[in-house]
Short mmCIF file of C-alpha atoms in Angstrom, two decimals:
data_model
loop_
_atom_site.label_atom_id
_atom_site.label_comp_id
_atom_site.label_asym_id
_atom_site.label_seq_id
_atom_site.Cartn_x
_atom_site.Cartn_y
_atom_site.Cartn_z
CA MET A 731 -22.03 0.21 -79.03
CA ARG A 732 -21.50 -2.41 -76.28
CA LYS A 733 -18.13 -3.20 -74.63
CA VAL A 734 -16.61 -4.90 -71.59
CA LEU A 735 -15.52 -2.29 -69.02
CA THR A 736 -14.34 -4.07 -66.09
CA ALA A 737 -13.99 -7.59 -64.39
CA ALA A 738 -14.36 -7.86 -60.76
CA VAL A 739 -14.42 -11.11 -58.36
CA VAL A 740 -17.35 -11.49 -56.18
CA LEU A 741 -16.46 -14.19 -52.94
CA ALA A 742 -19.76 -15.70 -51.65
CA ALA A 743 -20.14 -15.96 -48.07
CA GLY A 744 -18.00 -18.25 -46.20
CA GLY A 745 -15.57 -18.48 -49.57
CA ALA A 746 -18.11 -21.39 -50.80
CA ALA A 747 -18.30 -19.68 -54.43
CA SER A 748 -16.67 -17.19 -56.65
CA ALA A 749 -17.54 -15.56 -59.96
CA PHE A 750 -16.31 -13.16 -62.25
CA LEU A 751 -18.70 -10.56 -63.13
CA VAL A 752 -18.55 -7.97 -65.93
CA SER A 753 -20.28 -4.68 -66.73
CA ARG A 754 -21.40 -4.70 -70.26
CA GLY A 755 -23.08 -1.84 -72.31
CA ASP A 756 -22.95 1.59 -71.95
CA THR A 757 -24.25 3.67 -69.23
CA SER A 758 -27.19 4.52 -70.78
CA GLN A 759 -27.97 1.00 -72.14
CA ALA A 760 -27.65 -0.34 -68.37
CA THR A 761 -29.31 2.48 -66.62
CA ASN A 762 -32.46 2.36 -69.08
CA GLN A 763 -32.30 -1.02 -70.08
CA ALA A 764 -32.58 -0.52 -73.76
CA ALA A 765 -32.79 -3.80 -75.82
CA GLN A 766 -29.70 -5.53 -76.40
CA ALA A 767 -28.46 -8.42 -78.71
CA VAL A 768 -29.21 -11.70 -77.83
CA PRO A 769 -26.91 -13.44 -75.84
CA VAL A 770 -25.43 -16.86 -77.03
CA ASN A 771 -25.14 -18.66 -73.40
CA THR A 772 -28.24 -18.49 -70.98
CA ALA A 773 -29.67 -20.06 -68.51
CA LYS A 774 -33.28 -20.28 -66.62
CA VAL A 775 -33.84 -18.60 -63.33
CA THR A 776 -34.93 -21.37 -61.14
CA GLN A 777 -36.55 -21.69 -57.58
CA GLN A 778 -35.02 -23.93 -55.07
CA THR A 779 -33.90 -24.18 -51.89
CA LEU A 780 -30.18 -22.75 -51.68
CA LYS A 781 -27.67 -24.11 -48.90
CA ASP A 782 -24.39 -22.44 -48.02
CA THR A 783 -22.72 -25.70 -46.77
CA GLU A 784 -18.95 -26.80 -45.66
CA THR A 785 -17.49 -30.29 -45.27
CA ALA A 786 -14.80 -30.86 -42.76
CA ASP A 787 -13.14 -33.88 -41.63
CA GLY A 788 -14.53 -35.43 -38.35
CA ARG A 789 -13.45 -38.61 -35.90
CA LEU A 790 -15.93 -40.56 -34.62
CA GLY A 791 -15.64 -41.76 -31.10
CA PHE A 792 -16.94 -40.86 -27.85
CA GLY A 793 -17.08 -37.23 -27.71
CA ALA A 794 -14.95 -35.14 -25.38
CA THR A 795 -12.85 -36.83 -22.70
CA THR A 796 -13.15 -35.95 -18.94
CA ALA A 797 -9.95 -36.17 -16.49
CA ALA A 798 -10.59 -38.03 -13.17
CA VAL A 799 -8.02 -36.49 -10.87
CA ASN A 800 -6.53 -38.06 -7.46
CA ARG A 801 -7.71 -35.27 -4.38
CA VAL A 802 -5.66 -37.14 -1.86
CA ALA A 803 -2.35 -38.87 -1.37
CA GLY A 804 -1.76 -42.58 -1.38
CA THR A 805 -1.38 -45.68 -3.19
CA VAL A 806 -3.38 -47.01 -6.26
CA THR A 807 -4.91 -50.10 -5.40
CA ALA A 808 -7.17 -50.53 -7.97
CA VAL A 809 -8.17 -49.02 -11.56
CA PRO A 810 -10.63 -50.07 -14.40
CA ASP A 811 -9.54 -51.10 -17.94
CA SER A 812 -9.60 -48.95 -20.83
CA GLY A 813 -12.77 -49.32 -22.81
CA GLN A 814 -14.26 -50.50 -19.59
CA GLU A 815 -17.97 -49.08 -18.85
CA LEU A 816 -19.00 -47.82 -15.40
CA ARG A 817 -22.28 -46.73 -13.85
CA ARG A 818 -23.80 -45.13 -10.86
CA GLY A 819 -22.24 -46.98 -7.65
CA ASN A 820 -19.59 -48.45 -9.45
CA THR A 821 -15.94 -48.14 -8.47
CA VAL A 822 -14.03 -45.81 -10.53
CA TYR A 823 -10.50 -46.36 -9.04
CA SER A 824 -9.52 -47.04 -5.49
CA ILE A 825 -6.97 -45.26 -3.26
CA ASP A 826 -5.45 -47.10 -0.12
CA ASN A 827 -7.76 -49.84 -0.71
CA LYS A 828 -10.68 -47.07 -0.49
CA PRO A 829 -13.18 -46.69 -3.33
CA THR A 830 -13.85 -43.50 -5.44
CA THR A 831 -17.31 -44.04 -6.30
CA LEU A 832 -19.41 -42.94 -9.86
CA LEU A 833 -22.21 -40.91 -9.09
CA TYR A 834 -24.50 -38.97 -11.60
CA GLY A 835 -24.48 -35.14 -11.70
CA ALA A 836 -23.42 -32.09 -13.66
CA LEU A 837 -21.88 -30.46 -10.69
CA PRO A 838 -18.30 -31.82 -10.19
CA ALA A 839 -17.22 -32.74 -6.74
CA TYR A 840 -15.13 -30.00 -5.43
CA ARG A 841 -15.63 -30.10 -1.57
CA ARG A 842 -16.35 -32.16 1.55
CA LEU A 843 -19.99 -33.18 2.24
CA ALA A 844 -21.21 -33.51 5.81
CA ASP A 845 -24.18 -32.32 8.40
CA GLY A 846 -24.89 -28.76 7.76
CA THR A 847 -23.62 -28.60 4.04
CA GLU A 848 -25.98 -26.90 1.38
CA GLY A 849 -26.05 -26.52 -2.38
CA THR A 850 -26.56 -28.50 -5.70
CA ASP A 851 -23.78 -31.04 -4.92
CA VAL A 852 -26.04 -32.18 -1.62
CA LEU A 853 -28.73 -32.29 -4.04
CA GLN A 854 -26.84 -34.57 -6.38
CA LEU A 855 -25.76 -37.03 -3.69
CA GLU A 856 -29.14 -37.59 -2.14
CA GLN A 857 -30.47 -37.94 -5.63
CA ASN A 858 -28.02 -40.79 -6.02
CA LEU A 859 -28.82 -42.12 -2.66
CA GLN A 860 -31.88 -42.41 -3.25
CA ALA A 861 -31.57 -43.91 -6.69
CA MET A 862 -29.09 -46.65 -4.95
CA GLY A 863 -32.38 -47.55 -2.54
CA TYR A 864 -31.23 -45.57 0.52
CA THR A 865 -34.10 -43.70 2.27
CA GLY A 866 -34.95 -41.81 5.35
CA PHE A 867 -33.94 -38.30 4.17
CA THR A 868 -35.69 -35.74 2.19
CA VAL A 869 -34.22 -35.05 -1.00
CA ASP A 870 -32.88 -31.48 -1.31
CA ASP A 871 -30.09 -29.20 -1.05
CA GLU A 872 -29.48 -29.42 2.80
CA TYR A 873 -27.43 -32.17 4.04
CA THR A 874 -28.98 -32.87 7.41
CA ASP A 875 -28.70 -35.58 10.30
CA ALA A 876 -30.95 -37.97 8.29
CA THR A 877 -28.55 -37.71 5.03
CA ALA A 878 -25.74 -38.52 6.90
CA ALA A 879 -27.48 -41.33 8.46
CA ALA A 880 -27.99 -42.73 4.88
CA VAL A 881 -24.35 -42.19 3.96
CA GLU A 882 -23.47 -44.32 7.02
CA GLU A 883 -25.74 -47.08 5.60
CA TRP A 884 -23.91 -46.55 2.26
CA GLN A 885 -20.41 -46.54 3.67
CA GLU A 886 -21.11 -49.74 5.72
CA ASP A 887 -22.08 -51.52 2.39
CA LEU A 888 -19.26 -50.28 0.82
CA GLY A 889 -17.09 -51.71 3.62
CA LEU A 890 -16.00 -48.15 5.02
CA ASP A 891 -15.79 -46.42 8.34
CA GLU A 892 -19.49 -45.30 9.00
CA THR A 893 -18.63 -41.43 9.14
CA GLY A 894 -21.73 -39.79 7.43
CA VAL A 895 -19.00 -37.59 6.08
CA VAL A 896 -18.49 -37.74 2.20
CA GLU A 897 -14.77 -36.85 1.87
CA LEU A 898 -13.48 -34.95 -1.15
CA GLY A 899 -12.22 -37.47 -3.61
CA SER A 900 -14.57 -40.57 -2.44
CA VAL A 901 -16.86 -39.47 -5.35
CA VAL A 902 -16.84 -38.55 -8.84
CA PHE A 903 -19.69 -37.07 -10.37
CA ALA A 904 -20.66 -37.32 -14.10
CA PRO A 905 -23.57 -36.45 -16.27
CA GLY A 906 -24.13 -40.20 -16.72
CA HIS A 907 -22.48 -43.65 -16.89
CA ILE A 908 -19.14 -43.49 -18.34
CA ARG A 909 -16.51 -45.29 -20.47
CA VAL A 910 -13.08 -45.29 -19.60
CA ASP A 911 -10.87 -43.87 -22.39
CA SER A 912 -7.43 -44.32 -21.09
CA VAL A 913 -5.79 -45.10 -17.47
CA GLN A 914 -2.67 -43.30 -16.37
CA ALA A 915 -2.36 -44.48 -12.89
CA GLN A 916 -0.82 -47.96 -12.15
CA GLU A 917 -1.65 -50.32 -9.65
CA GLY A 918 0.76 -50.30 -6.70
CA ALA A 919 1.94 -46.74 -7.74
CA PRO A 920 1.96 -43.60 -5.37
CA LEU A 921 0.05 -40.88 -6.02
CA GLY A 922 -0.05 -37.44 -5.02
CA PRO A 923 -3.04 -34.99 -4.90
CA ASN A 924 -4.43 -33.45 -7.82
CA GLN A 925 -2.64 -35.85 -10.25
CA PRO A 926 -4.81 -37.86 -12.98
CA VAL A 927 -5.77 -41.40 -12.83
CA LEU A 928 -7.62 -42.03 -15.82
CA ASN A 929 -9.51 -40.13 -18.61
CA TYR A 930 -13.28 -40.94 -19.38
CA THR A 931 -15.96 -40.17 -21.97
CA GLY A 932 -19.70 -40.69 -22.30
CA THR A 933 -20.96 -44.22 -23.57
CA THR A 934 -22.62 -42.56 -26.60
CA ARG A 935 -20.84 -42.29 -30.02
CA ALA A 936 -20.15 -38.76 -31.19
CA VAL A 937 -17.87 -37.07 -33.95
CA THR A 938 -15.70 -34.36 -32.99
CA VAL A 939 -14.48 -32.14 -35.40
CA GLN A 940 -11.71 -29.24 -35.39
CA LEU A 941 -12.60 -26.40 -37.38
CA ASP A 942 -10.56 -23.49 -38.00
CA ALA A 943 -11.42 -20.46 -36.11
CA ALA A 944 -12.43 -18.38 -39.48
CA ASP A 945 -14.96 -21.39 -39.71
CA GLN A 946 -16.88 -20.51 -36.78
CA ARG A 947 -20.12 -19.24 -38.18
CA LEU A 948 -20.55 -23.04 -39.20
CA ALA A 949 -20.89 -24.20 -35.51
CA THR A 950 -24.03 -23.04 -34.26
CA LEU A 951 -25.58 -25.34 -31.13
CA ASN A 952 -28.36 -27.57 -31.84
CA ALA A 953 -27.77 -27.05 -36.03
CA ALA A 954 -28.43 -30.44 -37.88
CA VAL A 955 -25.26 -31.50 -39.73
CA THR A 956 -24.76 -34.71 -41.91
CA VAL A 957 -22.15 -37.14 -41.07
CA GLY A 958 -20.32 -39.26 -43.86
CA LEU A 959 -19.44 -42.93 -42.33
CA PRO A 960 -16.60 -44.85 -43.77
CA ASP A 961 -18.95 -47.26 -45.52
CA GLY A 962 -20.16 -44.42 -47.48
CA LYS A 963 -23.35 -44.03 -45.77
CA THR A 964 -24.52 -40.91 -44.48
CA VAL A 965 -26.39 -40.35 -41.00
CA ALA A 966 -27.93 -37.22 -39.43
CA GLY A 967 -26.32 -35.39 -36.39
CA LYS A 968 -26.78 -32.21 -34.16
CA ILE A 969 -24.20 -29.79 -32.65
CA GLN A 970 -24.28 -30.76 -29.19
CA LYS A 971 -21.32 -28.69 -28.04
CA VAL A 972 -18.89 -26.04 -29.26
CA SER A 973 -15.72 -25.03 -27.49
CA THR A 974 -12.82 -23.33 -28.22
CA VAL A 975 -9.15 -25.15 -27.92
CA ILE A 976 -5.62 -24.06 -28.21
CA ILE A 977 -3.42 -26.45 -30.28
CA PRO A 978 0.54 -25.91 -28.86
CA ALA A 979 2.93 -24.88 -31.41
CA GLU A 980 4.63 -28.09 -32.67
CA SER A 981 7.94 -26.15 -32.66
CA GLN A 982 9.43 -22.61 -31.10
CA ASP A 983 9.28 -21.14 -34.63
CA LYS A 984 5.61 -21.62 -35.23
CA ASP A 985 2.46 -20.30 -32.96
CA PRO A 986 -0.41 -21.94 -31.10
CA GLU A 987 -3.38 -22.37 -33.16
CA THR A 988 -6.89 -21.71 -32.40
CA LYS A 989 -9.57 -24.23 -32.92
CA ILE A 990 -13.24 -24.58 -32.81
CA GLU A 991 -13.88 -27.81 -31.11
CA VAL A 992 -17.28 -29.28 -32.06
CA ILE A 993 -18.97 -32.33 -30.77
CA VAL A 994 -21.59 -33.96 -32.88
CA SER A 995 -24.23 -36.32 -31.38
CA VAL A 996 -25.49 -39.02 -33.55
CA ALA A 997 -29.14 -40.05 -32.86
CA ASP A 998 -29.01 -43.51 -34.54
CA GLN A 999 -26.73 -45.31 -32.78
CA ARG A 1000 -27.10 -48.36 -34.35
CA ALA A 1001 -25.90 -46.84 -37.80
CA VAL A 1002 -22.20 -46.30 -35.86
CA ALA A 1003 -22.24 -49.03 -33.82
CA ALA A 1004 -19.36 -51.08 -36.02
CA TRP A 1005 -16.89 -48.54 -34.92
CA SER A 1006 -15.38 -47.27 -31.92
CA SER A 1007 -13.11 -44.91 -33.94
CA ALA A 1008 -13.24 -44.07 -37.38
CA ALA A 1009 -12.77 -41.01 -39.76
CA THR A 1010 -15.82 -39.61 -41.04
CA ASP A 1011 -16.86 -36.34 -43.29
CA VAL A 1012 -19.24 -33.83 -41.49
CA THR A 1013 -20.93 -31.45 -43.81
CA PHE A 1014 -22.33 -28.26 -42.06
CA THR A 1015 -24.74 -25.96 -43.24
CA ALA A 1016 -24.09 -22.45 -42.39
CA SER A 1017 -27.35 -20.88 -43.61
CA GLU A 1018 -30.39 -21.69 -45.86
CA ARG A 1019 -32.74 -19.94 -47.98
CA LYS A 1020 -35.88 -21.64 -48.96
CA ASN A 1021 -37.93 -21.13 -52.26
CA VAL A 1022 -35.91 -18.31 -53.69
CA LEU A 1023 -34.88 -17.50 -56.92
CA THR A 1024 -31.67 -18.57 -58.25
CA VAL A 1025 -29.24 -17.87 -61.13
CA PRO A 1026 -25.60 -19.49 -61.77
CA VAL A 1027 -23.24 -17.02 -60.11
CA ALA A 1028 -21.97 -16.25 -63.68
CA ALA A 1029 -25.05 -14.60 -64.91
CA LEU A 1030 -24.59 -11.69 -62.77
CA VAL A 1031 -22.85 -8.66 -64.14
CA ALA A 1032 -21.71 -5.16 -62.45
CA LEU A 1033 -23.73 -2.07 -64.08
CA ARG A 1034 -21.66 0.86 -64.33
CA GLU A 1035 -23.91 2.72 -61.95
CA GLY A 1036 -23.29 0.40 -58.97
CA GLY A 1037 -25.20 -2.61 -58.09
CA PHE A 1038 -25.67 -5.72 -60.18
CA GLY A 1039 -27.92 -7.16 -62.67
CA VAL A 1040 -28.62 -10.00 -65.22
CA GLU A 1041 -29.38 -9.69 -68.83
CA VAL A 1042 -32.77 -10.88 -69.87
CA THR A 1043 -33.75 -12.40 -72.66
CA ASP A 1044 -36.74 -13.32 -74.78
CA GLY A 1045 -35.16 -15.03 -77.50
CA THR A 1046 -35.51 -12.13 -79.76
CA THR A 1047 -34.15 -8.86 -77.72
CA SER A 1048 -32.45 -8.59 -74.22
CA GLN A 1049 -32.27 -5.73 -71.66
CA TYR A 1050 -30.00 -5.47 -68.47
CA VAL A 1051 -32.50 -5.56 -65.32
CA PRO A 1052 -30.85 -4.74 -61.65
CA VAL A 1053 -31.08 -7.36 -59.23
CA LYS A 1054 -30.42 -7.67 -55.31
CA THR A 1055 -28.34 -10.52 -54.55
CA GLY A 1056 -28.62 -12.96 -51.61
CA LEU A 1057 -27.09 -16.06 -50.45
CA PHE A 1058 -24.38 -17.55 -52.75
CA ALA A 1059 -23.94 -21.16 -52.46
CA SER A 1060 -23.02 -24.21 -54.95
CA GLY A 1061 -22.10 -22.05 -57.76
CA GLN A 1062 -25.78 -20.15 -57.51
CA VAL A 1063 -26.70 -16.86 -56.47
CA GLU A 1064 -29.83 -15.75 -54.74
CA ILE A 1065 -31.54 -13.34 -56.76
CA SER A 1066 -34.47 -10.65 -56.87
CA GLY A 1067 -35.73 -7.85 -58.96
CA THR A 1068 -38.47 -6.52 -60.97
CA GLY A 1069 -39.64 -8.90 -63.44
CA ILE A 1070 -37.48 -11.66 -62.44
CA LYS A 1071 -39.53 -14.95 -61.94
CA ALA A 1072 -39.01 -18.64 -62.20
CA GLY A 1073 -38.33 -19.78 -65.80
CA THR A 1074 -37.36 -16.34 -66.86
CA THR A 1075 -34.13 -16.65 -69.46
CA VAL A 1076 -30.96 -14.82 -68.60
CA GLY A 1077 -27.73 -14.55 -70.20
CA ILE A 1078 -24.29 -15.79 -69.21
CA PRO A 1079 -21.39 -13.40 -70.11
CA LYS A 1080 -18.52 -15.06 -72.32
#
């Protein structure tokens, strides 16, 4: 005699899918795979690529912002416009009519550079001097008399005192050319040390997504994603940066939120050139299994002796076959087991 024994809910990885699983038949029938009556509802085992995907809201812009902070007290005498793009050698802002110049480099400016200084920041400075056409020194990590002479020449061209010393606050190192996102300081206003002057971004459009901490599995560096644009088109993207951010509480009775901030680069910049800012959908692939055997999640049954199985039928009789489950996604589940192959017919429990 056959009967329904139990019902259980199985959640797929990441909660992408769920199914009610039932154990049918007595123990001896399930264990010995004895013939069963033919199921009314059936499905075919299919071979396909199974993807565990999640879609989240994103914001198209220019990626993460960085603050340019003043290092010396003085009066603001020049600031750029929001949206303005700046390149190597351009003035980012001026204090007391002395320019703070944009140079390229990954290491932020953090100290005074002078004869005898050594380090990565010296190498960055010399690389920039060479790129701007100054010569007579060796490009390495040592600040020598020859470096100082090149700096003096550069200072003369800028209309500055020719000290041969690069004071802290006279340059801003950024990875490449920048776009001014917003300006906090006003021309003519006094500004103390360590006060923000402006925020800047890169000049390449990117998508920013803030994921819940529970979805951190989606944020794999260099992983491919799909970006849905406002015009309904999609474009390929790649996870460029992953960081943790704390969102302050909106009120005293609420707790701060921890978010996973993901920056997605878009290789086809022409596809996103129409928008400086826009809402997007970003589809992440948490895991992927290629060319695996799958059935609808609803085809799984829980065997009394443990584990899962499917009811295999040839149209005349049926029997329960134990299977091993893999990835759950899009209402399908990866399975493997003896006699299971593409085209096999399985029952769908009512």
